[in-house]
């Protein structure tokens, strides 16, 4: 009796179908470990002893307030030296008038060291961010070439293969009449390119002398200034800056965490080359150490938390 | 639940003692002049009440109909180049009728021009193919008495739709823009209406549809996933006919009439939604959807050897896809309009078994998604297609050769960004063959060679299908295999992160980059374990490369980019079909898996997906369709239940405000608020709830002379399941698919 069997089978199947009416039907939009996530934004800077990072919990919906971070411990671990620094919370007034949390760590990051930024909360897995402070690159220079109009020197930052975020030439010159020493910084933008051993760029010796003399109102065709020191000023970002869209150094965290290294890389020119570029040579009189012209201004926006 | 039981009990009332009281009809078809057997002749057995069965003679010219219910039948026999014979027969209880039919050759038999595909029993079972006839469409409970191909497609194994609105269709892992919808050869870009039960293909105009879920032959190209090739019927050339139906979702007017009697006809179908107007009164809520379509076809025999067809289709859809509240032009308003125009000329040489066809088609889609009063996304696709084909019949074998060319122009504009335009062309040739080696093996090798103006310069796409009947025509088991390589130059970018988003950007594949490609492997078995029970299993594997997949920035409302990923879809379809007089039952189950593989690196301008593997939002693992139908005299009861396991979605960790630090001298990030960003959890790592629904319809049909009237009552989502359509992770708002929705419809036909 196939038709009877069919009907019985159909009734069975459709009844079984109806049983599904009571199945689980809810949606959980938030991931299981959503509470563990934090937002952070900031970077470590070798040129300052005060580091700042914005830190807050994520918001469960767009318009909700950030999740509470009370009881949180924030610290950095220098994985190279083992040093641990506990960061302090401070409140900052954001541009829309609301409060933001700015954490401050009092230390100067060391070149080439690995740092881990750790956010610990009771009962939750720690959120972390890591960065490696860029190493100071070695600078290699070649013999200057060209005539008095186009007189350049090839320089190379060894093992730097992406453009420095800042590249400038620093010239310390003395004015013979007064003995005053002035420092000039000439921004080179993203001059140069990656070559075999590193980032290679041209130093425009004659052009830079012309700029300096002109800025002091001195004749550009008479050697009236003496060169005390020539150096390249370089700011190198850590790898995280190139991966801001897809960071790989954050765990249970969103935002950005990186570092910068600021370096002055000087060298000595041959006296004949100094003369050729239009300066008198006083490089042997240079007594100073590295100066902190690259040092960023200390941010004083934060106030101690009450 | 109670309603279900009551209706099922009602269904039981129709059952009576179903003793096997059948007859059978067998016969042979000969050439009356040469006395040769005629393989491939078509025999149609009509029970005079609208139910038709058809078979095609085998290589020996024999045919048979088994398990025929006693009664009066009309039998019609036709074959290319012969005069069609029609006669009436009486099938008595327990008897077997044997007919010897001799067809007289005709100088020209033009009616055969409309039979452009001769299908044998073996044709019914081809890996990847579902051959759909109009009566198949009427088995599906719909909130409309006129029926639609869309309702049927959604019951096929491996066909995944995210919901009953928006009309997105994913076929065995392929996305909507990888499906080729052809209506009389015209490409229809977005054929589904905003209410997904309906498409541009009402049952009233469909002659037949070949639905290839994969493994399609060399005559099809331009898409890498599936082909839905719909052939419409011609209007009546003898007398005017028509139909009018009124139903809450869609009301229909169909008119067909001879323009020149027995020579030229026109068929016009106009459909318009009413749900926006009747929703508040009939259903007690606003349903902000408007949709309509108009189809017209002119067909004429120009002379004794040639025919001409002109076809026009226009559709329009508009609605607030969230489906909440009254129609609002300024809030998430989706609009799309299809236009398609086609002409076809066919010629049959007098003394040569061949068919020559030349067709030109133009298709256009204009779509817009209006996010708010001030922001909208716009897309336009235009396509012109030329095709010339030669079909040679070499006895029972066949060779089809075609030449084709395509011109496509695309524009899109997203918000305030500049309008982007692209123009591509392609052209090539195909050879598609069918060789019946013997009663056991049939093979269908083919190749499609196509050059693309974008992407790689030339593609060679071999295709092969094979059908094996171990014991010849009497075999109860058939095996079918298909393998093929597919390319498409056109890509579609839709917000796959939100499967409910119907807005799709159609664009050209990037210049000088590989075009999207797929390779299909299919293998199937079909067995008739009892005369009335048919089982089938089909496994498939699709490897896909260069698939465009949208990648959204973490910044909310940021412009999406796309990544070029590869993927693999694999699965198996299990199907059981039981058919006895008055009863039809089918159940199918699909076990499937769709994986996409991240691209790791990307050329300039394209995005990266770092995940090794992820499951795209149309990866439905389990799907069940159960369909039952009982016909008793004037009564017809149809029941369908569908189940689909949950689709993947991406959970979030939360939101944050972020101001990117531009450089090391920039301190503003310490006090600025920044833009809103979302932190997403693992890509498509969670699943939405499962979908399931029961639909029922009951029809009562009466006929007085040439006028038939059908009344229908039905209900969608009988047990009022809250099936999710959309969940907005930003706002936390959830939009469900249609709740329990009763319907009442009436249709009057002039036959």
Coordinates of C-alpha atoms in Angstrom, one line a residue, chain B residues 99-538:
Chain B
X99 CA 0.9 1.1 -30.5
X100 CA 2.7 1.0 -33.8
X101 CA 2.9 4.5 -34.9
X102 CA 4.0 5.5 -38.4
X103 CA 4.9 9.1 -39.0
X104 CA 4.6 10.6 -42.4
X105 CA 7.5 12.8 -43.5
X106 CA 6.5 16.3 -44.0
X107 CA 8.2 18.7 -46.4
X108 CA 8.6 21.0 -43.5
X109 CA 7.1 20.6 -40.1
X110 CA 7.5 23.9 -38.5
X111 CA 6.0 23.1 -35.1
X112 CA 9.1 21.1 -34.4
X113 CA 11.0 24.4 -34.3
X114 CA 9.8 25.0 -30.8
X115 CA 11.3 21.6 -29.8
X116 CA 14.9 22.7 -29.5
X117 CA 15.9 20.2 -27.0
X118 CA 15.1 16.5 -27.4
X119 CA 15.4 14.8 -24.0
X120 CA 15.5 11.1 -23.4
X121 CA 15.1 9.3 -20.2
X122 CA 18.8 9.4 -19.8
X123 CA 18.7 13.1 -20.2
X124 CA 16.6 13.4 -17.0
X125 CA 19.6 12.2 -15.0
X126 CA 22.7 14.2 -15.8
X127 CA 25.1 15.1 -13.0
X128 CA 24.3 18.6 -11.9
X129 CA 21.1 19.0 -13.9
X130 CA 17.6 19.3 -12.7
X131 CA 15.2 19.4 -15.6
X132 CA 12.2 21.4 -14.5
X133 CA 8.8 21.2 -16.1
X134 CA 5.9 23.6 -15.4
X135 CA 4.0 21.0 -13.4
X136 CA 7.0 20.8 -11.0
X137 CA 6.5 24.4 -10.1
X138 CA 2.9 23.9 -9.1
X139 CA 3.9 21.4 -6.4
X140 CA 5.4 24.1 -4.2
X141 CA 3.1 25.8 -1.7
X142 CA 3.2 29.5 -2.5
X143 CA 1.2 32.5 -1.4
X144 CA 0.1 32.8 -5.0
X145 CA -2.0 30.5 -7.2
X146 CA 0.1 31.3 -10.3
X147 CA 3.4 29.8 -9.0
X148 CA 6.9 30.8 -9.8
X149 CA 10.2 29.2 -10.6
X150 CA 11.8 30.9 -7.6
X151 CA 9.7 28.8 -5.2
X152 CA 10.9 25.7 -6.9
X153 CA 14.5 26.6 -7.0
X154 CA 14.6 27.1 -3.2
X155 CA 13.5 23.5 -2.7
X156 CA 16.5 22.1 -4.7
X157 CA 19.3 20.5 -2.8
X158 CA 22.4 22.7 -2.7
X159 CA 20.4 25.9 -3.4
X160 CA 20.8 28.2 -0.4
X161 CA 18.9 31.4 0.1
X162 CA 19.5 33.6 3.2
X163 CA 15.8 34.4 3.5
X164 CA 12.5 35.1 1.9
X165 CA 13.4 38.6 0.9
X166 CA 16.0 40.0 -1.3
X167 CA 16.3 37.0 -3.5
X168 CA 19.9 36.1 -3.2
X169 CA 20.7 32.6 -4.3
X170 CA 23.8 30.6 -3.6
X171 CA 24.3 27.4 -5.5
X172 CA 26.6 24.8 -4.2
X173 CA 29.0 27.3 -2.9
X174 CA 28.7 29.8 -5.7
X175 CA 27.6 33.3 -5.1
X176 CA 24.6 35.1 -6.8
X177 CA 26.9 36.8 -9.3
X178 CA 28.3 33.4 -10.3
X179 CA 24.9 32.1 -11.4
X180 CA 23.8 32.6 -15.0
X181 CA 20.1 33.2 -15.4
X182 CA 19.0 32.9 -19.0
X183 CA 15.4 33.6 -20.2
X184 CA 15.2 32.5 -23.8
X185 CA 18.9 33.2 -24.0
X186 CA 18.7 36.7 -22.4
X187 CA 20.9 37.2 -19.4
X188 CA 18.9 38.4 -16.4
X189 CA 21.3 39.9 -13.8
X190 CA 19.1 39.9 -10.7
X191 CA 16.0 37.8 -11.5
X192 CA 14.6 37.5 -8.0
X193 CA 12.0 39.8 -6.6
X194 CA 12.4 41.5 -3.3
X195 CA 10.1 38.9 -1.8
X196 CA 12.1 35.8 -2.5
X197 CA 9.2 33.5 -3.4
X198 CA 9.0 35.4 -6.7
X199 CA 11.2 35.8 -9.7
X200 CA 10.9 37.1 -13.2
X201 CA 9.8 33.7 -14.2
X202 CA 6.2 32.9 -13.5
X203 CA 5.1 29.4 -14.1
X204 CA 2.6 30.5 -16.7
X205 CA 5.4 31.4 -19.2
X206 CA 7.8 28.6 -18.5
X207 CA 8.0 25.8 -21.0
X208 CA 10.9 24.1 -19.3
X209 CA 14.0 25.1 -17.3
X210 CA 17.3 23.4 -17.2
X211 CA 18.8 24.0 -13.8
X212 CA 22.5 23.1 -13.7
X213 CA 24.0 23.3 -10.2
X214 CA 27.3 22.6 -11.8
X215 CA 29.0 20.6 -14.5
X216 CA 27.2 22.5 -17.3
X217 CA 28.1 22.0 -20.9
X218 CA 30.2 24.1 -23.3
X219 CA 27.3 26.1 -24.7
X220 CA 27.2 28.0 -21.4
X221 CA 29.8 30.4 -20.3
X222 CA 30.4 33.7 -18.4
X223 CA 29.6 32.3 -15.0
X224 CA 31.5 29.8 -12.9
X225 CA 28.9 28.3 -10.6
X226 CA 25.5 27.4 -12.1
X227 CA 23.2 27.9 -15.0
X228 CA 19.4 28.3 -14.8
X229 CA 18.3 28.2 -18.5
X230 CA 14.6 29.0 -18.9
X231 CA 12.8 28.5 -22.1
X232 CA 9.4 30.2 -22.3
X233 CA 6.5 28.8 -24.2
X234 CA 5.0 30.4 -27.2
X235 CA 1.6 32.0 -27.1
X236 CA -1.4 30.2 -28.6
X237 CA -1.5 30.4 -32.3
X238 CA -5.0 29.0 -32.5
X239 CA -7.2 31.0 -30.2
X240 CA -7.0 33.7 -27.5
X241 CA -6.3 32.4 -24.1
X242 CA -5.5 34.1 -20.8
X243 CA -5.6 34.1 -17.1
X244 CA -6.1 36.6 -14.3
X245 CA -5.2 35.9 -10.7
X246 CA -5.5 37.9 -7.5
X247 CA -3.3 37.1 -4.5
X248 CA -2.0 39.3 -1.7
X249 CA 1.6 39.1 -2.7
X250 CA 1.4 39.0 -6.5
X251 CA -1.5 39.5 -8.9
X252 CA -1.2 38.4 -12.5
X253 CA -2.7 39.0 -15.9
X254 CA -1.7 36.8 -18.8
X255 CA -2.9 37.2 -22.3
X256 CA -2.0 35.1 -25.3
X257 CA -3.4 35.3 -28.8
X258 CA -2.7 34.5 -32.4
X259 CA -1.5 37.5 -34.3
X260 CA -1.8 35.5 -37.6
X261 CA -3.7 32.3 -37.0
X262 CA -1.5 29.3 -36.9
X263 CA 1.5 31.4 -37.8
X264 CA 2.3 34.1 -35.3
X265 CA 1.3 34.6 -31.7
X266 CA 2.0 36.9 -28.8
X267 CA 2.2 36.1 -25.1
X268 CA 2.0 38.8 -22.5
X269 CA 2.3 38.4 -18.7
X270 CA 2.0 41.3 -16.3
X271 CA 2.4 40.9 -12.6
X272 CA 2.1 43.5 -9.8
X273 CA 2.6 43.1 -6.1
X274 CA -0.3 44.1 -3.9
X275 CA 1.2 43.3 -0.5
X276 CA 2.2 46.9 0.3
X277 CA -1.5 47.8 0.1
X278 CA -3.2 44.8 1.6
X279 CA -0.6 44.1 4.3
X280 CA -2.0 46.4 6.9
X281 CA -5.5 45.2 6.4
X282 CA -5.0 41.6 5.5
X283 CA -2.0 40.8 7.7
X284 CA -2.2 43.5 10.2
X285 CA 1.2 45.0 9.5
X286 CA 3.1 47.0 7.0
X287 CA 5.1 45.1 4.4
X288 CA 7.1 47.8 2.5
X289 CA 7.8 46.0 -0.7
X290 CA 6.8 46.9 -4.3
X291 CA 7.6 44.6 -7.2
X292 CA 6.4 44.0 -10.6
X293 CA 7.3 42.4 -13.9
X294 CA 6.2 42.4 -17.5
X295 CA 7.0 39.8 -20.0
X296 CA 6.1 39.7 -23.7
X297 CA 7.0 37.2 -26.4
X298 CA 6.2 37.3 -30.1
X299 CA 6.8 34.2 -32.1
X300 CA 6.2 33.7 -35.7
X301 CA 6.8 31.1 -38.5
X302 CA 8.2 33.3 -41.2
X303 CA 7.9 30.7 -43.8
X304 CA 8.2 26.9 -44.0
X305 CA 11.8 26.8 -42.9
X306 CA 12.3 29.6 -40.4
X307 CA 10.9 31.2 -37.3
X308 CA 11.4 34.5 -35.5
X309 CA 11.1 35.2 -31.8
X310 CA 11.2 38.6 -30.0
X311 CA 11.2 38.6 -26.2
X312 CA 11.0 41.5 -23.7
X313 CA 11.3 41.4 -19.9
X314 CA 11.2 44.2 -17.4
X315 CA 11.2 43.9 -13.7
X316 CA 11.1 46.4 -10.9
X317 CA 11.7 46.0 -7.2
X318 CA 11.7 48.5 -4.5
X319 CA 11.5 48.2 -0.7
X320 CA 12.9 48.7 2.7
X321 CA 14.9 45.6 3.0
X322 CA 14.6 45.6 6.8
X323 CA 10.9 45.1 6.2
X324 CA 9.9 47.1 9.2
X325 CA 7.3 49.9 9.1
X326 CA 5.7 51.7 6.2
X327 CA 7.5 52.2 2.9
X328 CA 10.2 54.9 3.4
X329 CA 12.2 56.3 0.5
X330 CA 15.0 57.5 2.7
X331 CA 15.8 54.6 4.9
X332 CA 17.7 51.6 3.6
X333 CA 15.7 51.6 0.4
X334 CA 16.7 48.9 -2.2
X335 CA 15.7 49.4 -5.8
X336 CA 16.6 47.3 -8.8
X337 CA 15.3 47.2 -12.3
X338 CA 16.0 44.5 -14.9
X339 CA 15.5 45.0 -18.6
X340 CA 16.1 42.4 -21.3
X341 CA 15.4 42.4 -24.9
X342 CA 16.1 39.5 -27.3
X343 CA 15.5 38.4 -30.8
X344 CA 16.1 35.0 -32.3
X345 CA 16.0 33.7 -35.8
X346 CA 15.8 29.9 -36.4
X347 CA 16.2 28.0 -39.6
X348 CA 15.9 24.4 -40.5
X349 CA 17.2 23.3 -43.8
X350 CA 14.8 21.3 -45.8
X351 CA 17.1 18.4 -46.6
X352 CA 19.5 18.4 -43.7
X353 CA 19.0 17.3 -40.0
X354 CA 20.2 20.6 -38.5
X355 CA 19.0 23.7 -36.8
X356 CA 20.6 27.1 -37.3
X357 CA 20.0 29.8 -34.7
X358 CA 21.1 33.4 -34.6
X359 CA 20.2 35.5 -31.5
X360 CA 21.0 39.0 -30.2
X361 CA 20.2 39.9 -26.7
X362 CA 20.6 43.0 -24.6
X363 CA 20.3 43.1 -20.8
X364 CA 20.5 45.8 -18.3
X365 CA 20.4 46.1 -14.5
X366 CA 20.1 49.3 -12.6
X367 CA 20.3 49.0 -8.8
X368 CA 20.5 51.4 -6.0
X369 CA 20.8 51.1 -2.2
X370 CA 19.8 54.3 -0.5
X371 CA 21.3 54.2 2.9
X372 CA 19.8 57.5 4.0
X373 CA 18.4 60.6 2.4
X374 CA 21.8 61.8 1.5
X375 CA 23.8 58.7 0.9
X376 CA 23.3 56.1 -1.8
X377 CA 25.2 53.4 -3.7
X378 CA 24.5 52.9 -7.4
X379 CA 25.4 50.2 -9.8
X380 CA 24.5 49.7 -13.5
X381 CA 25.3 46.8 -15.8
X382 CA 24.7 46.6 -19.5
X383 CA 25.3 43.6 -21.6
X384 CA 25.0 42.9 -25.3
X385 CA 25.3 39.3 -26.5
X386 CA 25.4 37.8 -30.0
X387 CA 25.2 34.1 -30.6
X388 CA 25.1 31.9 -33.6
X389 CA 24.7 28.2 -33.2
X390 CA 24.5 25.2 -35.5
X391 CA 22.9 22.0 -34.2
X392 CA 23.5 18.9 -36.2
X393 CA 21.7 15.6 -35.6
X394 CA 23.8 12.7 -36.7
X395 CA 21.4 9.9 -36.0
X396 CA 21.1 9.7 -32.3
X397 CA 24.3 11.7 -31.9
X398 CA 24.5 15.4 -31.9
X399 CA 27.0 18.1 -32.5
X400 CA 26.4 21.7 -31.5
X401 CA 28.7 24.4 -32.7
X402 CA 28.4 28.0 -31.6
X403 CA 30.1 31.4 -32.0
X404 CA 29.4 34.1 -29.6
X405 CA 30.4 37.6 -28.6
X406 CA 29.7 39.7 -25.5
X407 CA 30.0 43.5 -24.8
X408 CA 29.5 44.6 -21.2
X409 CA 29.6 48.0 -19.7
X410 CA 29.5 48.7 -16.0
X411 CA 29.2 51.8 -13.8
X412 CA 29.1 52.1 -10.1
X413 CA 29.2 54.9 -7.5
X414 CA 29.5 54.5 -3.8
X415 CA 28.5 57.4 -1.7
X416 CA 30.5 60.5 -2.5
X417 CA 33.2 58.7 -4.3
X418 CA 33.7 59.2 -8.0
X419 CA 31.7 57.1 -10.5
X420 CA 33.7 54.1 -11.8
X421 CA 33.1 52.8 -15.3
X422 CA 34.5 49.8 -17.1
X423 CA 33.9 48.2 -20.5
X424 CA 34.9 44.7 -21.4
X425 CA 34.3 42.4 -24.3
X426 CA 34.7 38.7 -24.9
X427 CA 34.2 36.3 -27.7
X428 CA 34.8 32.8 -28.8
X429 CA 33.4 29.5 -29.9
X430 CA 32.2 26.3 -28.4
X431 CA 31.7 22.7 -29.6
X432 CA 29.2 20.7 -27.6
X433 CA 28.6 17.1 -28.6
X434 CA 26.6 14.0 -27.6
X435 CA 27.6 10.5 -28.6
X436 CA 25.5 7.5 -27.7
X437 CA 28.2 4.9 -27.8
X438 CA 25.8 2.1 -27.1
X439 CA 22.8 1.4 -24.8
X440 CA 25.1 1.6 -21.8
X441 CA 27.3 4.6 -22.3
X442 CA 26.6 8.1 -23.5
X443 CA 29.3 10.8 -23.5
X444 CA 29.0 14.5 -24.0
X445 CA 32.4 16.0 -24.6
X446 CA 32.7 19.7 -25.3
X447 CA 35.1 22.7 -25.2
X448 CA 34.6 26.4 -24.9
X449 CA 37.3 28.8 -26.1
X450 CA 36.9 32.3 -25.1
X451 CA 39.0 35.5 -25.1
X452 CA 38.6 38.2 -22.6
X453 CA 39.6 41.8 -23.0
X454 CA 40.4 41.9 -19.3
X455 CA 42.1 39.2 -17.4
X456 CA 44.1 36.5 -19.1
X457 CA 43.9 36.8 -22.9
X458 CA 42.4 33.4 -23.8
X459 CA 40.8 30.5 -22.0
X460 CA 40.2 27.0 -23.0
X461 CA 37.5 25.3 -21.0
X462 CA 37.0 21.6 -21.6
X463 CA 33.8 19.9 -20.4
X464 CA 32.8 16.3 -20.3
X465 CA 29.7 14.5 -19.1
X466 CA 29.0 10.8 -19.2
X467 CA 26.0 8.7 -18.4
X468 CA 26.2 5.0 -17.8
X469 CA 23.2 2.7 -17.7
X470 CA 24.8 -0.7 -16.7
X471 CA 21.9 -2.8 -18.1
X472 CA 21.0 -0.5 -20.9
X473 CA 17.5 1.0 -21.1
X474 CA 16.1 -1.6 -18.7
X475 CA 18.7 -0.6 -16.1
X476 CA 17.3 0.4 -12.7
X477 CA 20.5 2.2 -12.0
X478 CA 22.2 5.0 -13.7
X479 CA 25.5 6.7 -13.1
X480 CA 26.4 10.1 -14.2
X481 CA 29.6 12.1 -14.2
X482 CA 30.6 15.6 -15.2
X483 CA 33.8 17.6 -15.1
X484 CA 34.4 21.0 -16.5
X485 CA 36.4 24.2 -16.2
X486 CA 34.7 27.6 -16.1
X487 CA 35.7 31.2 -16.3
X488 CA 33.9 34.5 -15.9
X489 CA 35.2 38.0 -16.7
X490 CA 32.5 39.7 -14.7
X491 CA 32.7 40.0 -11.0
X492 CA 30.0 40.9 -8.5
X493 CA 30.8 42.6 -5.3
X494 CA 28.2 42.4 -2.7
X495 CA 28.4 42.9 1.0
X496 CA 28.9 39.3 1.9
X497 CA 29.5 40.2 5.4
X498 CA 25.8 40.9 5.6
X499 CA 24.1 38.3 3.5
X500 CA 20.9 40.1 3.7
X501 CA 22.3 43.0 1.7
X502 CA 20.9 42.7 -1.9
X503 CA 22.9 45.5 -3.4
X504 CA 25.6 44.1 -5.7
X505 CA 28.2 46.0 -7.7
X506 CA 28.7 44.4 -11.1
X507 CA 32.1 45.2 -12.5
X508 CA 34.8 43.9 -14.8
X509 CA 37.5 41.7 -13.5
X510 CA 40.7 43.8 -13.0
X511 CA 42.7 44.4 -16.0
X512 CA 45.6 41.9 -16.7
X513 CA 44.8 39.8 -13.7
X514 CA 43.5 36.2 -13.8
X515 CA 39.7 36.0 -14.1
X516 CA 37.6 34.1 -11.6
X517 CA 37.9 30.4 -12.5
X518 CA 36.3 27.2 -11.2
X519 CA 36.7 23.5 -11.9
X520 CA 33.7 21.2 -11.2
X521 CA 33.7 17.5 -10.5
X522 CA 30.4 15.7 -10.1
X523 CA 29.3 12.1 -9.8
X524 CA 25.9 10.7 -9.2
X525 CA 23.8 7.6 -8.9
X526 CA 20.1 7.2 -9.5
X527 CA 18.2 4.1 -8.7
X528 CA 14.6 3.0 -9.0
X529 CA 14.4 0.6 -6.1
X530 CA 10.7 0.2 -6.5
X531 CA 8.6 1.2 -9.5
X532 CA 7.4 4.2 -7.5
X533 CA 10.5 5.1 -5.5
X534 CA 13.5 6.8 -7.0
X535 CA 16.6 7.5 -5.0
X536 CA 19.6 9.5 -6.1
X537 CA 22.9 10.6 -4.6
X538 CA 25.1 13.2 -6.2

